[in-house]
Coordinates of C-alpha atoms and ligand atoms in Angstrom, one line a residue:
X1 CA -11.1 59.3 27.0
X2 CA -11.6 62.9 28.0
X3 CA -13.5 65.6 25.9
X4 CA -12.7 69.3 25.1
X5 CA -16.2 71.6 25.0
X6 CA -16.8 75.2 24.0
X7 CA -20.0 77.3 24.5
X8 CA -22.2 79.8 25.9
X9 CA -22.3 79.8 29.7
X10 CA -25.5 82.1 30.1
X11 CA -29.1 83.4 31.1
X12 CA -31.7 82.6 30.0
X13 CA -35.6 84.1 29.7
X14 CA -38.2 81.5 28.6
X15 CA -41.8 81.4 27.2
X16 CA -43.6 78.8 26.2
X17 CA -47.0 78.4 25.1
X18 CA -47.8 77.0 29.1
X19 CA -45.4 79.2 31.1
X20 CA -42.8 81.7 31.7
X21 CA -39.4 82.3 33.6
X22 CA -37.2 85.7 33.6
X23 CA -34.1 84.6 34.4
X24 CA -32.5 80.8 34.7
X25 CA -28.9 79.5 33.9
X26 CA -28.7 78.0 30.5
X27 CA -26.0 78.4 27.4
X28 CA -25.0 75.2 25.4
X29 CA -21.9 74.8 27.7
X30 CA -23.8 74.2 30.4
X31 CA -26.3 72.2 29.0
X32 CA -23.4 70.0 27.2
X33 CA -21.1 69.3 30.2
X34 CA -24.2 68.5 32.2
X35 CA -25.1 65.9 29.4
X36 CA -22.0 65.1 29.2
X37 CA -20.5 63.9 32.3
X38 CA -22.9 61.2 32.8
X39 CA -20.3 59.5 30.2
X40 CA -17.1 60.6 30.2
X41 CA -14.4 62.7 32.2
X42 CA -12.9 64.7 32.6
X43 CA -14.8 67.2 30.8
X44 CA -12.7 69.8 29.4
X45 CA -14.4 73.3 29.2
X46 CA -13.5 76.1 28.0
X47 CA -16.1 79.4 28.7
X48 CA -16.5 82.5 29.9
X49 CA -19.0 83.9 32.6
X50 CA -19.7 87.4 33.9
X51 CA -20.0 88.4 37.5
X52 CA -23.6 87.3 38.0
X53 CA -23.0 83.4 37.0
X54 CA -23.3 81.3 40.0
X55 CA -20.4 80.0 41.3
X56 CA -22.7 76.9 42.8
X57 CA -23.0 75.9 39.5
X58 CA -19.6 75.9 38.4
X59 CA -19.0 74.3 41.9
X60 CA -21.8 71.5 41.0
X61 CA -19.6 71.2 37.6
X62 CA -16.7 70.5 39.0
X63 CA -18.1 68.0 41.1
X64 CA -19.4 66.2 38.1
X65 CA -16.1 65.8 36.9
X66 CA -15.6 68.8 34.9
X67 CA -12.1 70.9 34.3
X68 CA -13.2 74.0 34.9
X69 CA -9.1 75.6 34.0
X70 CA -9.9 76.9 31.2
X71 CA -13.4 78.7 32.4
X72 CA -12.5 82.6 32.9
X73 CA -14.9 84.9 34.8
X74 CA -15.1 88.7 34.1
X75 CA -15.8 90.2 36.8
X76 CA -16.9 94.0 35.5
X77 CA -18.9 92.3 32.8
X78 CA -22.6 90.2 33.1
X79 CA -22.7 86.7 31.6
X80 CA -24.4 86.3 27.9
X81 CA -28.2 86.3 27.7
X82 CA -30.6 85.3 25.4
X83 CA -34.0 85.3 25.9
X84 CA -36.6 82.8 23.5
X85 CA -40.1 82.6 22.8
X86 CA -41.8 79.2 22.0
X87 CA -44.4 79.0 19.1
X88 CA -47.4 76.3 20.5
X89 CA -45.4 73.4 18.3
X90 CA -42.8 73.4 20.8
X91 CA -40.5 72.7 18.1
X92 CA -40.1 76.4 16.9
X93 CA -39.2 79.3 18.6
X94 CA -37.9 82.9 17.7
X95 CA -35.7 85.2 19.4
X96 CA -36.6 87.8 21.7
X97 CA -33.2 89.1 23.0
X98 CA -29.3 88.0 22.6
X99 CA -26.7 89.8 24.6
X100 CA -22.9 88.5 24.0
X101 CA -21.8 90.6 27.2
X102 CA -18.7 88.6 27.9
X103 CA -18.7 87.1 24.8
X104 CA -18.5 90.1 22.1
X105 CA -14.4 89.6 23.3
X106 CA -14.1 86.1 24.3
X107 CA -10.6 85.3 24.0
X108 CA -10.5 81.3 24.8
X109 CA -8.0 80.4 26.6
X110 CA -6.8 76.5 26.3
X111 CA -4.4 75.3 29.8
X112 CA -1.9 72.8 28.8
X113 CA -3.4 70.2 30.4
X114 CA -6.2 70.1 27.2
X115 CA -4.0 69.5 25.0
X116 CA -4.1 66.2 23.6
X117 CA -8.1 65.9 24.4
X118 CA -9.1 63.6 21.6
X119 CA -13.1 64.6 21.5
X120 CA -14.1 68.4 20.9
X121 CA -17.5 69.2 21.0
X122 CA -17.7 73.2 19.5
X123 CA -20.9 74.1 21.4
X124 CA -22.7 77.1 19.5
X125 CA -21.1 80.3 19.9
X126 CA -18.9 82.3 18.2
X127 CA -17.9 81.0 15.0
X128 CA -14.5 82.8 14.6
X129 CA -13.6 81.7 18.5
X130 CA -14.9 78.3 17.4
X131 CA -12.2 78.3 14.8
X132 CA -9.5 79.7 17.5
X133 CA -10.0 76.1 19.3
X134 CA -9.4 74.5 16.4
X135 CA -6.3 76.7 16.0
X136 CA -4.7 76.1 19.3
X137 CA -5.5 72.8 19.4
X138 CA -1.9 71.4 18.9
X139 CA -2.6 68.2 17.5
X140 CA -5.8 67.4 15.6
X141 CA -8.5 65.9 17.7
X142 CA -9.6 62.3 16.7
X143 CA -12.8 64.0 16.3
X144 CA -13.9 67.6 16.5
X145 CA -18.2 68.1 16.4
X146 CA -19.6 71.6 16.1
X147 CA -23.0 73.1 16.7
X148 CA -24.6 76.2 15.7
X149 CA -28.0 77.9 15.1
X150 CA -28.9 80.6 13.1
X151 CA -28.0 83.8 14.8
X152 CA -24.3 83.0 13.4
X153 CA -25.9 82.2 10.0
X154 CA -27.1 85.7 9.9
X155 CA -24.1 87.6 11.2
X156 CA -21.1 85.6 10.3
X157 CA -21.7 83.2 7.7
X158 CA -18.1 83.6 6.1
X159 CA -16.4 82.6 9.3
X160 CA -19.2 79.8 10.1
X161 CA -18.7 77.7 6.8
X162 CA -15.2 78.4 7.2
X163 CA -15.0 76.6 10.3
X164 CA -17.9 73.8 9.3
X165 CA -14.8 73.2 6.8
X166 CA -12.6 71.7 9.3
X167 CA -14.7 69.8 11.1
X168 CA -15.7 66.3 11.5
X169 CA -19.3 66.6 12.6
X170 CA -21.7 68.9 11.9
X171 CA -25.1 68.6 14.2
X172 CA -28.0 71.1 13.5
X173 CA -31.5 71.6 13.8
X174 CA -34.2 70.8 11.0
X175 CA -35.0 74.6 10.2
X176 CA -31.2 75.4 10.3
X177 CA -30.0 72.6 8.0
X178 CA -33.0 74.3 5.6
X179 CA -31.2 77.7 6.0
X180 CA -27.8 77.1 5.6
X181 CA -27.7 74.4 2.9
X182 CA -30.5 76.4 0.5
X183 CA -32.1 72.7 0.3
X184 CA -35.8 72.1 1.7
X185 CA -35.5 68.2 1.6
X186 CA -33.6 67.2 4.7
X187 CA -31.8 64.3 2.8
X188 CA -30.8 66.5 0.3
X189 CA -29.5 69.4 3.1
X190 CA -28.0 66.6 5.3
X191 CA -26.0 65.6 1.7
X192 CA -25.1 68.8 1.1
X193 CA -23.2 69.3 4.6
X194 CA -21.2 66.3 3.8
X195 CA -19.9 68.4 0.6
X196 CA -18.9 71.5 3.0
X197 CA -16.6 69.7 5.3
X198 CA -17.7 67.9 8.1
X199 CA -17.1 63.5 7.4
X200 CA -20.9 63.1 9.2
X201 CA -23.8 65.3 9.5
X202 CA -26.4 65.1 12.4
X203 CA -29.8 67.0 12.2
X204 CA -31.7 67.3 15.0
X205 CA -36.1 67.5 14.3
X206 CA -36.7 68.2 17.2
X207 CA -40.1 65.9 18.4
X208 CA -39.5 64.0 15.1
X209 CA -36.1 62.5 16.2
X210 CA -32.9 62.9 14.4
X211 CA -31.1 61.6 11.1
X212 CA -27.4 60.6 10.7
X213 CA -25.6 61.1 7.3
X214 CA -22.4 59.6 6.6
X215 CA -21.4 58.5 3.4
X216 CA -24.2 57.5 1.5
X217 CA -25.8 56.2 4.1
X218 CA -28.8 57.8 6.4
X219 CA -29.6 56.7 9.7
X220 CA -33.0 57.3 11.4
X221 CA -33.1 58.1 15.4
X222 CA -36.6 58.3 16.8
X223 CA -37.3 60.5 19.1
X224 CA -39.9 59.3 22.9
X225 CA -43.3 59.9 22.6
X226 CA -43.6 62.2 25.7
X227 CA -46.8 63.5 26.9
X228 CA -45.4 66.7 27.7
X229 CA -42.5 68.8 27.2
X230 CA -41.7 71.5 29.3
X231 CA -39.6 73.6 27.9
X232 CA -37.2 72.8 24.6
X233 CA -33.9 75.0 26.0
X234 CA -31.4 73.1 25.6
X235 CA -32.7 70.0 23.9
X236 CA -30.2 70.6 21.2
X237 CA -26.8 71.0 23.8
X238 CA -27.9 68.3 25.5
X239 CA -28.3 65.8 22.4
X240 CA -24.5 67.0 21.4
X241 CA -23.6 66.5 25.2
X242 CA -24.5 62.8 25.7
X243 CA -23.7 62.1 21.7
X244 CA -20.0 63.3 22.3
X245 CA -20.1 62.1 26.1
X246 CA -20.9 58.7 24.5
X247 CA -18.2 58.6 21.6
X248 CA -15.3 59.7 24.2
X249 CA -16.6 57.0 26.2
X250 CA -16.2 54.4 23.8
X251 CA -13.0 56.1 22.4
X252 CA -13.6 55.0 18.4
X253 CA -15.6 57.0 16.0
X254 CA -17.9 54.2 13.7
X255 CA -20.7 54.3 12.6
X256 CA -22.2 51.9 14.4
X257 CA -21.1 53.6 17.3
X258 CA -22.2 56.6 16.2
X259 CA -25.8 55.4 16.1
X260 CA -25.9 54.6 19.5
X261 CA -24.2 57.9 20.4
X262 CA -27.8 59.4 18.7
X263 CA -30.0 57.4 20.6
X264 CA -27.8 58.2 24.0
X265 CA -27.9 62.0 22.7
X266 CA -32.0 62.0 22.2
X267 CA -31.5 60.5 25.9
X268 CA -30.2 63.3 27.1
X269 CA -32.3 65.7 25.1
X270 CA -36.0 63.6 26.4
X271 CA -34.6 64.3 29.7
X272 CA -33.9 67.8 29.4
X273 CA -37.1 68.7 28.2
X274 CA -39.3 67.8 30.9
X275 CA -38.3 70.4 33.3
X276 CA -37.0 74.7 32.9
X277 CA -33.6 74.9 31.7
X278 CA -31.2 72.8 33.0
X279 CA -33.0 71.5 36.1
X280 CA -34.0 68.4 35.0
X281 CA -30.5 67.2 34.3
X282 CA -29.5 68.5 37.5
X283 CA -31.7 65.6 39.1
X284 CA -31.2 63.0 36.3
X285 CA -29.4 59.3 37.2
X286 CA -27.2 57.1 35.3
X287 CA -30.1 54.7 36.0
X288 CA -32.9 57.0 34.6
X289 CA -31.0 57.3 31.6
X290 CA -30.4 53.3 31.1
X291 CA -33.5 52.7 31.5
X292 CA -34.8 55.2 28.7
X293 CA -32.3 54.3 26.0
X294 CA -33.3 50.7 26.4
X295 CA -37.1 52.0 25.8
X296 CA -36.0 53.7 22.6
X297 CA -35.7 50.4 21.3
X298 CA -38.8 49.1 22.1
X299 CA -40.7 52.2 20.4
X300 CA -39.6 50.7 17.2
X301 CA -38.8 47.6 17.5
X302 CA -41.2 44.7 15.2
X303 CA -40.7 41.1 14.3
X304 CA -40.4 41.4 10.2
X305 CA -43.1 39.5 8.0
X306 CA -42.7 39.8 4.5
X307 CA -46.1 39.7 2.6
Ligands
AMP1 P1 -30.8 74.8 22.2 O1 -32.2 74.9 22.7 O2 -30.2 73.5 22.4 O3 -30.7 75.4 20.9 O4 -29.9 75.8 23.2 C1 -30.5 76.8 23.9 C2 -29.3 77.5 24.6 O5 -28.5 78.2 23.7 C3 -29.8 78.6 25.6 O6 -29.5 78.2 26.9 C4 -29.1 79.9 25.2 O7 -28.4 80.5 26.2 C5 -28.0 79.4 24.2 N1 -28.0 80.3 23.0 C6 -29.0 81.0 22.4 N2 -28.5 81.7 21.4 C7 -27.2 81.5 21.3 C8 -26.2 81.9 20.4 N3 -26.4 82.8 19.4 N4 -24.9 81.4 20.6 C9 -24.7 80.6 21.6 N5 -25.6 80.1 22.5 C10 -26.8 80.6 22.3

């Protein structure tokens, strides 16, 4: 089954504590479709670029399998930026720079041939032009997932919750969850989602793994033990990528299925780490990634003996 994403399509600047680059292609859009069309496709995506985004890329896209019809380029306008600073964690960062350029009036545009896509992943961006997907979508996806991050929590609250209302999944980091649900406990915040909307909530901890919430009922991802990581850009995209890639895949939304989409989206994300921006999943396999979701079940699996 095919899915419908939305995000950023951007540059990036990136320090970490071990090294630093100026200027490399990031944005969730990129990051998800990438994840994403290891699994599934077409992918459906909807973006907008500025004159300076390479058109390799969107070439190397559309040879992955992506729709790239409703992707508009402005040609007197640079693609958004955002440049991040990593903390010696890894697992926090802060914000050095965000330019919307194209996106401060992103108008999506959705071709006729998207309607009917029964996934949509909202990758983070604008919540209002989040919503408009939602709005133009002419029947109601089987499943609509949304990301965000803080930025929007601090300059458009309003219209976020209003569109975490009308969706189906909500994933979000650790730190994020924290912010917008008031709650420090992550059980409670991941409870608390599941009051504002969305059926399931994902949140993503970084190096610590992820936790599923649906009902009453928590699941717990783990995340690999790598020796290094890189560079965290685009950890987060590429979890929703491969998720969402996975659940179109398999066309049914269960939970059981939804707990392998996890460990398939912590695939993508253990991947995407190792390596600058997207490059790493620029050289990945379908192999390479078989191969590391059947070792996150050896890092936990034991033989139960009760005492
Ligand atoms: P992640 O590390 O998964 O949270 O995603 C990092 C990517 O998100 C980077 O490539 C950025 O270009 C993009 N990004 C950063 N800030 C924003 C924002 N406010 N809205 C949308 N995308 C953003």
């Amino acid at each position: 089954m095919s899915l419908l994403v939305i995000g950023t399509m951007a540059f990036d600047a990136i320090e970490t504590p071990f090294a630093k680059v100026d200027s490399i292609i990031g944005g969730a859009a990129t990051f998800i479709t990438l994840s994403a069309s290891f699994f599934v496709q077409p992918v459906n995506l909807v973006a907008v670029i500025g004159y300076d985004y390479p058109q390799e890329t969107v070439d190397d896209l559309v040879r992955r399998g992506v729709n790239i019809e409703g992707l508009q380029r402005k040609t007197d306008q640079k693609s958004f930026f955002w440049a991040g600073k990593y903390h010696n964690d890894l697992n926090t960062r802060d914000t050095v720079a965000t330019e919307l350029n194209v996106l401060a009036d992103f108008d999506p545009v959705l071709p006729d041939s998207y309607q009917g896509t029964p996934f949509v992943l909202l990758g983070n961006l604008t919540p209002s032009v989040q919503m408009q997907v939602i709005e133009r979508m002419k029947d109601r996806p089987q499943l609509i997932a949304m990301d965000t991050m803080n930025f929007w929590m601090d300059i458009a609250l309003d219209s976020l919750l209003e569109t975490i209302e009308k969706v189906d999944l909500l994933t979000i980091n650790d730190e994020e969850a924290r912010q917008l649900t008031g709650e420090f406990s992550l059980i409670k915040a991941g409870k608390k989602i599941l009051t504002m909307g969305p059926k399931y909530a994902v949140i993503k901890k970084g190096e610590h793994g992820a936790l599923l919430f649906y009902e009453d009922q928590v699941f717990v991802a783990p995340a690999l033990p790598l020796e290094e990581v890189f560079d965290p850009t685009g950890a987060g995209d590429s979890f929703a990528g491969g998720m969402m890639g996975y659940l179109a895949r398999q066309g049914e939304v269960t939970f059981d299925n939804l707990k392998n989409a996890i460990i398939y989206g912590s695939t993508l994300a253990s991947f995407c780490v190792e390596d600058f921006g997207p490059r790493r999943l620029l050289t990945l396999t379908k192999d390479e990634i078989r191969q590391r979701y059947l070792a996150f079940q050896q890092i936990s699996a034991y033989n139960q003996t009760l005492i």
